[in-house]
mmCIF file of C-alpha atoms in Angstrom:
data_model
loop_
_atom_site.group_PDB
_atom_site.id
_atom_site.type_symbol
_atom_site.label_atom_id
_atom_site.label_comp_id
_atom_site.label_asym_id
_atom_site.label_seq_id
_atom_site.Cartn_x
_atom_site.Cartn_y
_atom_site.Cartn_z
ATOM 1 C CA GLY A 1 15.395 12.289 2.599
ATOM 2 C CA GLU A 2 15.432 8.552 2.157
ATOM 3 C CA SER A 3 13.316 7.241 -0.691
ATOM 4 C CA VAL A 4 12.269 4.177 -2.571
ATOM 5 C CA GLY A 5 12.122 4.295 -6.342
ATOM 6 C CA LEU A 6 11.562 2.120 -9.358
ATOM 7 C CA HIS A 7 13.842 1.894 -12.395
ATOM 8 C CA LEU A 8 11.127 1.377 -15.018
ATOM 9 C CA PRO A 9 7.724 3.032 -14.944
ATOM 10 C CA THR A 10 6.232 0.613 -17.526
ATOM 11 C CA LEU A 11 7.037 -2.912 -18.606
ATOM 12 C CA SER A 12 5.466 -4.839 -21.465
ATOM 13 C CA VAL A 13 5.975 -8.606 -21.670
ATOM 14 C CA GLN A 14 4.546 -11.381 -23.759
ATOM 15 C CA GLU A 15 2.316 -13.960 -22.167
ATOM 16 C CA GLY A 16 4.367 -16.916 -21.009
ATOM 17 C CA ASP A 17 7.587 -14.960 -20.663
ATOM 18 C CA ASN A 18 9.214 -14.152 -17.346
ATOM 19 C CA SER A 19 8.908 -10.617 -15.941
ATOM 20 C CA ILE A 20 11.424 -8.764 -13.821
ATOM 21 C CA ILE A 21 10.467 -5.600 -11.990
ATOM 22 C CA ASN A 22 13.206 -3.654 -10.255
ATOM 23 C CA CYS A 23 13.288 -1.313 -7.298
ATOM 24 C CA ALA A 24 16.040 0.759 -5.712
ATOM 25 C CA TYR A 25 15.985 1.933 -2.137
ATOM 26 C CA SER A 26 18.234 4.397 -0.407
ATOM 27 C CA ASN A 27 17.699 3.759 3.300
ATOM 28 C CA SER A 28 20.485 1.430 4.396
ATOM 29 C CA ALA A 29 18.611 0.868 7.675
ATOM 30 C CA SER A 30 15.669 -0.757 5.876
ATOM 31 C CA ASP A 31 15.234 -4.312 7.062
ATOM 32 C CA TYR A 32 11.891 -5.397 5.665
ATOM 33 C CA PHE A 33 10.649 -5.217 2.091
ATOM 34 C CA ILE A 34 7.332 -5.973 0.449
ATOM 35 C CA TRP A 35 6.018 -6.230 -3.085
ATOM 36 C CA TYR A 36 2.409 -5.263 -3.776
ATOM 37 C CA LYS A 37 0.230 -5.734 -6.837
ATOM 38 C CA GLN A 38 -2.514 -3.213 -7.555
ATOM 39 C CA GLU A 39 -5.137 -3.812 -10.185
ATOM 40 C CA SER A 40 -7.104 -0.890 -11.546
ATOM 41 C CA GLY A 41 -9.627 0.440 -9.037
ATOM 42 C CA LYS A 42 -8.578 -1.955 -6.279
ATOM 43 C CA GLY A 43 -6.449 -1.775 -3.174
ATOM 44 C CA PRO A 44 -2.848 -3.052 -3.246
ATOM 45 C CA GLN A 45 -2.494 -6.763 -2.715
ATOM 46 C CA PHE A 46 0.398 -8.166 -0.658
ATOM 47 C CA ILE A 47 2.436 -10.479 -2.910
ATOM 48 C CA ILE A 48 5.626 -11.400 -1.118
ATOM 49 C CA ASP A 49 7.987 -10.020 1.479
ATOM 50 C CA ILE A 50 11.617 -10.454 2.395
ATOM 51 C CA ARG A 51 13.734 -9.527 5.377
ATOM 52 C CA SER A 52 17.212 -8.085 5.205
ATOM 53 C CA ASN A 53 18.802 -11.301 6.501
ATOM 54 C CA MET A 54 17.730 -13.060 3.291
ATOM 55 C CA ASP A 55 18.834 -12.689 -0.328
ATOM 56 C CA LYS A 56 16.044 -14.579 -2.006
ATOM 57 C CA ARG A 57 12.530 -15.729 -1.277
ATOM 58 C CA GLN A 58 10.203 -17.701 -3.476
ATOM 59 C CA GLY A 59 6.450 -17.861 -3.640
ATOM 60 C CA GLN A 60 4.037 -19.251 -6.142
ATOM 61 C CA ARG A 61 5.429 -18.109 -9.548
ATOM 62 C CA VAL A 62 7.118 -15.152 -7.867
ATOM 63 C CA THR A 63 10.623 -14.662 -6.525
ATOM 64 C CA VAL A 64 11.992 -11.653 -4.713
ATOM 65 C CA LEU A 65 15.704 -10.960 -4.746
ATOM 66 C CA LEU A 66 17.414 -8.564 -2.375
ATOM 67 C CA ASN A 67 20.872 -7.134 -2.957
ATOM 68 C CA LYS A 68 21.762 -5.116 0.112
ATOM 69 C CA THR A 69 25.156 -4.139 -1.258
ATOM 70 C CA VAL A 70 23.621 -2.027 -4.002
ATOM 71 C CA LYS A 71 20.274 -1.491 -2.259
ATOM 72 C CA HIS A 72 18.306 -3.185 -4.973
ATOM 73 C CA LEU A 73 15.147 -5.264 -4.882
ATOM 74 C CA SER A 74 13.571 -7.188 -7.723
ATOM 75 C CA LEU A 75 10.396 -9.144 -8.326
ATOM 76 C CA GLN A 76 10.468 -11.984 -10.810
ATOM 77 C CA ILE A 77 7.243 -13.399 -12.164
ATOM 78 C CA ALA A 78 7.514 -16.724 -13.971
ATOM 79 C CA ALA A 79 5.339 -17.576 -16.965
ATOM 80 C CA THR A 80 3.567 -14.208 -16.890
ATOM 81 C CA GLN A 81 -0.170 -14.395 -17.438
ATOM 82 C CA PRO A 82 -2.734 -11.772 -18.515
ATOM 83 C CA GLY A 83 -3.988 -11.674 -14.932
ATOM 84 C CA ASP A 84 -0.580 -10.409 -13.851
ATOM 85 C CA SER A 85 -1.210 -7.102 -15.622
ATOM 86 C CA ALA A 86 -1.232 -4.497 -12.872
ATOM 87 C CA VAL A 87 0.891 -1.882 -11.154
ATOM 88 C CA TYR A 88 3.545 -3.312 -8.866
ATOM 89 C CA PHE A 89 4.886 -1.375 -5.883
ATOM 90 C CA CYS A 90 7.853 -2.072 -3.711
ATOM 91 C CA ALA A 91 7.809 -0.874 -0.117
ATOM 92 C CA GLU A 92 10.392 -0.797 2.619
ATOM 93 C CA THR A 93 10.649 0.009 6.270
ATOM 94 C CA PRO A 94 13.524 0.396 8.713
ATOM 95 C CA GLY A 95 11.370 -1.321 11.278
ATOM 96 C CA GLY A 96 8.944 1.457 12.115
ATOM 97 C CA TYR A 97 5.205 1.788 11.750
ATOM 98 C CA ALA A 98 5.207 3.233 8.274
ATOM 99 C CA LEU A 99 6.153 1.782 4.925
ATOM 100 C CA ASN A 100 7.861 3.851 2.254
ATOM 101 C CA PHE A 101 6.365 3.093 -1.151
ATOM 102 C CA GLY A 102 7.817 3.470 -4.597
ATOM 103 C CA LYS A 103 5.681 5.055 -7.310
ATOM 104 C CA GLY A 104 5.016 1.763 -9.071
ATOM 105 C CA THR A 105 5.725 -0.042 -12.305
ATOM 106 C CA SER A 106 2.917 -0.820 -14.700
ATOM 107 C CA LEU A 107 3.164 -4.369 -16.066
ATOM 108 C CA LEU A 108 1.307 -5.059 -19.302
ATOM 109 C CA VAL A 109 1.033 -8.645 -20.489
ATOM 110 C CA THR A 110 0.396 -9.001 -24.206
ATOM 111 C CA PRO A 111 -0.950 -12.151 -25.911
ATOM 112 C CA SER B 1 -8.487 -15.090 8.453
ATOM 113 C CA GLN B 2 -8.319 -11.335 8.547
ATOM 114 C CA THR B 3 -10.500 -9.146 6.389
ATOM 115 C CA ILE B 4 -10.704 -5.405 6.013
ATOM 116 C CA HIS B 5 -13.735 -3.463 4.876
ATOM 117 C CA GLN B 6 -14.121 0.070 3.631
ATOM 118 C CA TRP B 7 -17.185 2.061 2.731
ATOM 119 C CA PRO B 8 -18.463 3.646 0.740
ATOM 120 C CA ALA B 9 -16.752 2.316 -2.377
ATOM 121 C CA THR B 10 -17.319 5.540 -4.273
ATOM 122 C CA LEU B 11 -18.365 9.004 -3.170
ATOM 123 C CA VAL B 12 -19.046 12.277 -4.949
ATOM 124 C CA GLN B 13 -19.164 15.291 -2.661
ATOM 125 C CA PRO B 14 -19.335 19.059 -3.279
ATOM 126 C CA VAL B 15 -16.604 21.378 -2.102
ATOM 127 C CA GLY B 16 -17.181 22.487 1.470
ATOM 128 C CA SER B 17 -19.205 19.441 2.468
ATOM 129 C CA PRO B 18 -18.178 17.096 5.302
ATOM 130 C CA LEU B 19 -16.636 13.681 4.861
ATOM 131 C CA SER B 20 -16.698 10.445 6.780
ATOM 132 C CA LEU B 21 -15.020 7.278 5.520
ATOM 133 C CA GLU B 22 -15.095 4.145 7.595
ATOM 134 C CA CYS B 23 -12.786 1.174 7.831
ATOM 135 C CA THR B 24 -13.228 -1.975 9.903
ATOM 136 C CA VAL B 25 -11.001 -4.979 10.367
ATOM 137 C CA GLU B 26 -12.018 -8.506 11.317
ATOM 138 C CA GLY B 27 -10.010 -11.438 12.546
ATOM 139 C CA THR B 28 -7.260 -9.628 14.386
ATOM 140 C CA SER B 29 -6.825 -7.753 17.639
ATOM 141 C CA ASN B 30 -4.994 -4.514 18.347
ATOM 142 C CA PRO B 31 -3.777 -3.990 14.796
ATOM 143 C CA ASN B 32 -1.969 -0.914 13.614
ATOM 144 C CA LEU B 33 -4.342 0.944 11.316
ATOM 145 C CA TYR B 34 -3.459 3.280 8.467
ATOM 146 C CA TRP B 35 -5.104 5.745 6.098
ATOM 147 C CA TYR B 36 -3.442 6.392 2.732
ATOM 148 C CA ARG B 37 -4.363 8.560 -0.216
ATOM 149 C CA GLN B 38 -3.434 7.725 -3.762
ATOM 150 C CA ALA B 39 -3.685 10.386 -6.455
ATOM 151 C CA ALA B 40 -4.194 9.221 -10.039
ATOM 152 C CA GLY B 41 -1.027 7.619 -11.420
ATOM 153 C CA ARG B 42 0.883 8.215 -8.221
ATOM 154 C CA GLY B 43 2.135 6.312 -5.250
ATOM 155 C CA LEU B 44 0.680 6.003 -1.794
ATOM 156 C CA GLN B 45 0.754 8.892 0.645
ATOM 157 C CA LEU B 46 0.417 8.009 4.314
ATOM 158 C CA LEU B 47 -2.101 10.309 6.007
ATOM 159 C CA PHE B 48 -2.639 8.848 9.476
ATOM 160 C CA TYR B 49 -1.778 5.796 11.502
ATOM 161 C CA SER B 50 -2.949 4.460 14.821
ATOM 162 C CA VAL B 51 -1.376 1.961 17.182
ATOM 163 C CA GLY B 52 -4.336 1.768 19.541
ATOM 164 C CA ILE B 53 -7.766 3.087 20.493
ATOM 165 C CA GLY B 54 -7.781 6.865 20.632
ATOM 166 C CA GLN B 55 -4.174 7.086 19.383
ATOM 167 C CA ILE B 56 -3.705 8.935 16.097
ATOM 168 C CA SER B 57 -0.503 10.066 14.424
ATOM 169 C CA SER B 58 -0.716 12.503 11.535
ATOM 170 C CA GLU B 59 1.848 12.357 8.780
ATOM 171 C CA VAL B 60 0.611 15.200 6.595
ATOM 172 C CA PRO B 61 -1.011 18.388 7.970
ATOM 173 C CA GLN B 62 -4.232 19.110 6.083
ATOM 174 C CA ASN B 63 -7.968 19.504 6.567
ATOM 175 C CA LEU B 64 -8.470 15.794 7.220
ATOM 176 C CA SER B 65 -8.652 14.094 10.593
ATOM 177 C CA ALA B 66 -8.820 10.512 11.792
ATOM 178 C CA SER B 67 -10.303 8.758 14.773
ATOM 179 C CA ARG B 68 -10.188 5.255 16.195
ATOM 180 C CA PRO B 69 -13.207 4.817 18.452
ATOM 181 C CA GLN B 70 -12.859 1.037 18.659
ATOM 182 C CA ASP B 71 -9.975 -1.395 18.342
ATOM 183 C CA ARG B 72 -10.865 -2.453 14.805
ATOM 184 C CA GLN B 73 -12.534 0.712 13.506
ATOM 185 C CA PHE B 74 -10.772 3.605 11.835
ATOM 186 C CA ILE B 75 -12.552 6.696 10.528
ATOM 187 C CA LEU B 76 -11.318 9.423 8.203
ATOM 188 C CA SER B 77 -13.153 12.737 8.381
ATOM 189 C CA SER B 78 -13.215 16.271 7.131
ATOM 190 C CA LYS B 79 -15.376 19.221 8.120
ATOM 191 C CA LYS B 80 -15.031 20.939 4.735
ATOM 192 C CA LEU B 81 -13.761 19.183 1.637
ATOM 193 C CA LEU B 82 -11.429 20.827 -0.857
ATOM 194 C CA LEU B 83 -11.056 19.983 -4.533
ATOM 195 C CA SER B 84 -7.574 18.716 -3.759
ATOM 196 C CA ASP B 85 -9.054 16.067 -1.436
ATOM 197 C CA SER B 86 -10.165 14.029 -4.441
ATOM 198 C CA GLY B 87 -8.412 10.704 -4.688
ATOM 199 C CA PHE B 88 -8.426 7.035 -3.830
ATOM 200 C CA TYR B 89 -8.440 6.482 -0.072
ATOM 201 C CA LEU B 90 -7.062 3.264 1.276
ATOM 202 C CA CYS B 91 -7.246 1.831 4.746
ATOM 203 C CA ALA B 92 -4.718 -0.775 5.830
ATOM 204 C CA TRP B 93 -4.041 -2.865 8.883
ATOM 205 C CA GLY B 94 -0.711 -4.252 9.912
ATOM 206 C CA VAL B 95 1.637 -5.545 12.530
ATOM 207 C CA ILE B 96 5.189 -4.246 12.697
ATOM 208 C CA GLY B 97 7.506 -6.575 10.850
ATOM 209 C CA VAL B 98 4.826 -8.498 8.984
ATOM 210 C CA GLY B 99 3.588 -5.930 6.513
ATOM 211 C CA GLN B 100 0.392 -4.064 5.821
ATOM 212 C CA TYR B 101 -2.794 -5.312 4.215
ATOM 213 C CA PHE B 102 -5.084 -3.003 2.330
ATOM 214 C CA GLY B 103 -8.804 -2.631 1.997
ATOM 215 C CA PRO B 104 -10.666 -2.208 -1.308
ATOM 216 C CA GLY B 105 -10.486 1.596 -1.174
ATOM 217 C CA THR B 106 -12.898 4.511 -1.535
ATOM 218 C CA ARG B 107 -12.888 6.631 -4.667
ATOM 219 C CA LEU B 108 -13.660 10.220 -3.592
ATOM 220 C CA THR B 109 -14.472 12.899 -6.132
ATOM 221 C CA VAL B 110 -14.899 16.431 -4.846
ATOM 222 C CA THR B 111 -16.830 18.620 -7.268
#
């Protein structure tokens, strides 16, 4: 069936560097995408979303890029901080009630 | 602003005992409500969702059940817990097209 997956299960970056977390999706009907951040022992936190009629969306220190041609989604975090250490999930939906989640990428920020 | 509550935060139950987890949402009306389970190191598995009072859709057949007695209350139950029911249970609320927002979660350990 259709699925959402992540290219890298773990990512280690130095504090102050930029981070890029990637996600591939297979459902060409998906029209809404979300990035979540989950810290240990907590529920996922909504970071940023993007709709299929956009290629790029920026938030505070975060940017999401959507390439519908290759079904690829990425999350860029500028000037990564220790507090950014967490697991990041992408999620997609073709417009229904449920989101399809990737398994997550663990981001570790080192001093 | 909207807030979502879950309780208890942690729970240790013996095999064969009943279960009741509660979720309430504030600051929104007629939300879609969701129950997810997250096994250690894994992604999110959708268990149930509800689009209105008394309406429950099950995504995964198992010994769990859900109920929505009030607009902003969602309950996850079991008559007899199994070891495999251990996990991190997350409640979420959402509106189609604008994402889902998660509660703090309940850590359930079945012994």
